[in-house]
Amino acid sequence: MGASNFTNQVDNVFLFILVISVVLLIGITAAMIYFVIKYRRSKHPNPVDIHGNVLLEVVWTVVPFFIVMGFFYYGVVDYREMRNIPEDAMEVEVMGRMWSWMYTYPNGVQTDTLYVPLNKPIKLKIKSVDVIHSFYVPAFRIKQDAVPGMETKMWFKAQQEGQFQVMCAEYCGDRHSYMYSQVHVLPEDEFERWYASAAAEVETFAQAQEGAEVDEAARLEKLVKQGQRLIKTKGCIACHTLDGSRLVGPSFKGIWGKTETVIANGEEKTIVVDEAYLRRSMLEPNVEIVKGYPPAMPPQGSILNEQEIQAIIEFLKTLKAEQ
Ligand code: CUA
């Protein structure tokens, strides 16, 4: 059984096209070699002009027509099934951006890995915040573009437990080839447990924000934990490392309290990384660019809410500059 409900179908169409192509390739090559030898000049020194053969011409027009219509028929049958999304499918929003995928569940849980229950139809509502990406799960044989400004759809039913690779199949800039994610297919009860615990965690983070937590230290600890989670799910670490190595943007290592040279309005100035600077960097990242880096970061206002910005700042505060 295929990894998804589409795996075998897509493979069968592929095999159908492949077999016909190989038969034609061998047939045409063999006929060509046969004619080259049979009608070589030493045996036929005086060539005869041929002005047409109606039967032959009809045959080589009609046969390819039916072959191509066969490809078309099998393609359309499967395509229609891919477009025909079951009513009872669980909806998950897939957000593509340079250079990561984020999944949002009906209960508000957000992850950087797509968790799905076995044998249940999943409807994906695919969006992009910046450029065109393409959500591609090779093992499931599904691929759908993520286009900024519109919502595209796709569905599947996972038929095998396990972990499957998600890729981006549309060139989208510097780190396109690192735009990976995973689908984790879990048995239904295990999925339900994960779903409930992820929802409970969102709840505690929300309480931490509202100040329902009496103990300030415990509240901060929760925010730090949430921030640590967010830099993964929101895709920050696609460009900013934690270990000091350089990607598209500066590393987060030792960022808090660091003295940094930035370019603002074409002029260099020195700043110290504090809360206000971090907030500006998320909301208006191109106003002050750290010297030596490209102005590559999109504003995060549509991706991060105020509470999430606060949690990320609290986490970054734990990454103090070395004295
Ligand atoms: Cu996103 Cu390539």
PDB file of C-alpha atoms and ligand atoms in Angstrom, residues 133 168 170-172 176 179, ligand 1:
ATOM      1  CA  HIS A 133       6.848  28.256  -3.098  1.00  0.00           C
ATOM      2  CA  CYS A 168       9.829  23.227  -1.588  1.00  0.00           C
ATOM      3  CA  GLU A 170       9.765  26.130  -6.610  1.00  0.00           C
ATOM      4  CA  TYR A 171      13.007  28.093  -6.596  1.00  0.00           C
ATOM      5  CA  CYS A 172      12.481  30.821  -4.001  1.00  0.00           C
ATOM      6  CA  HIS A 176      15.383  27.288  -1.279  1.00  0.00           C
ATOM      7  CA  MET A 179      13.293  24.646   2.781  1.00  0.00           C
TER       8      MET A 179
HETATM    9 CU1  CUA B   1      10.368  27.910  -1.018  1.00  0.00          CU
HETATM   10 CU2  CUA B   1      11.749  27.074  -2.715  1.00  0.00          CU
END
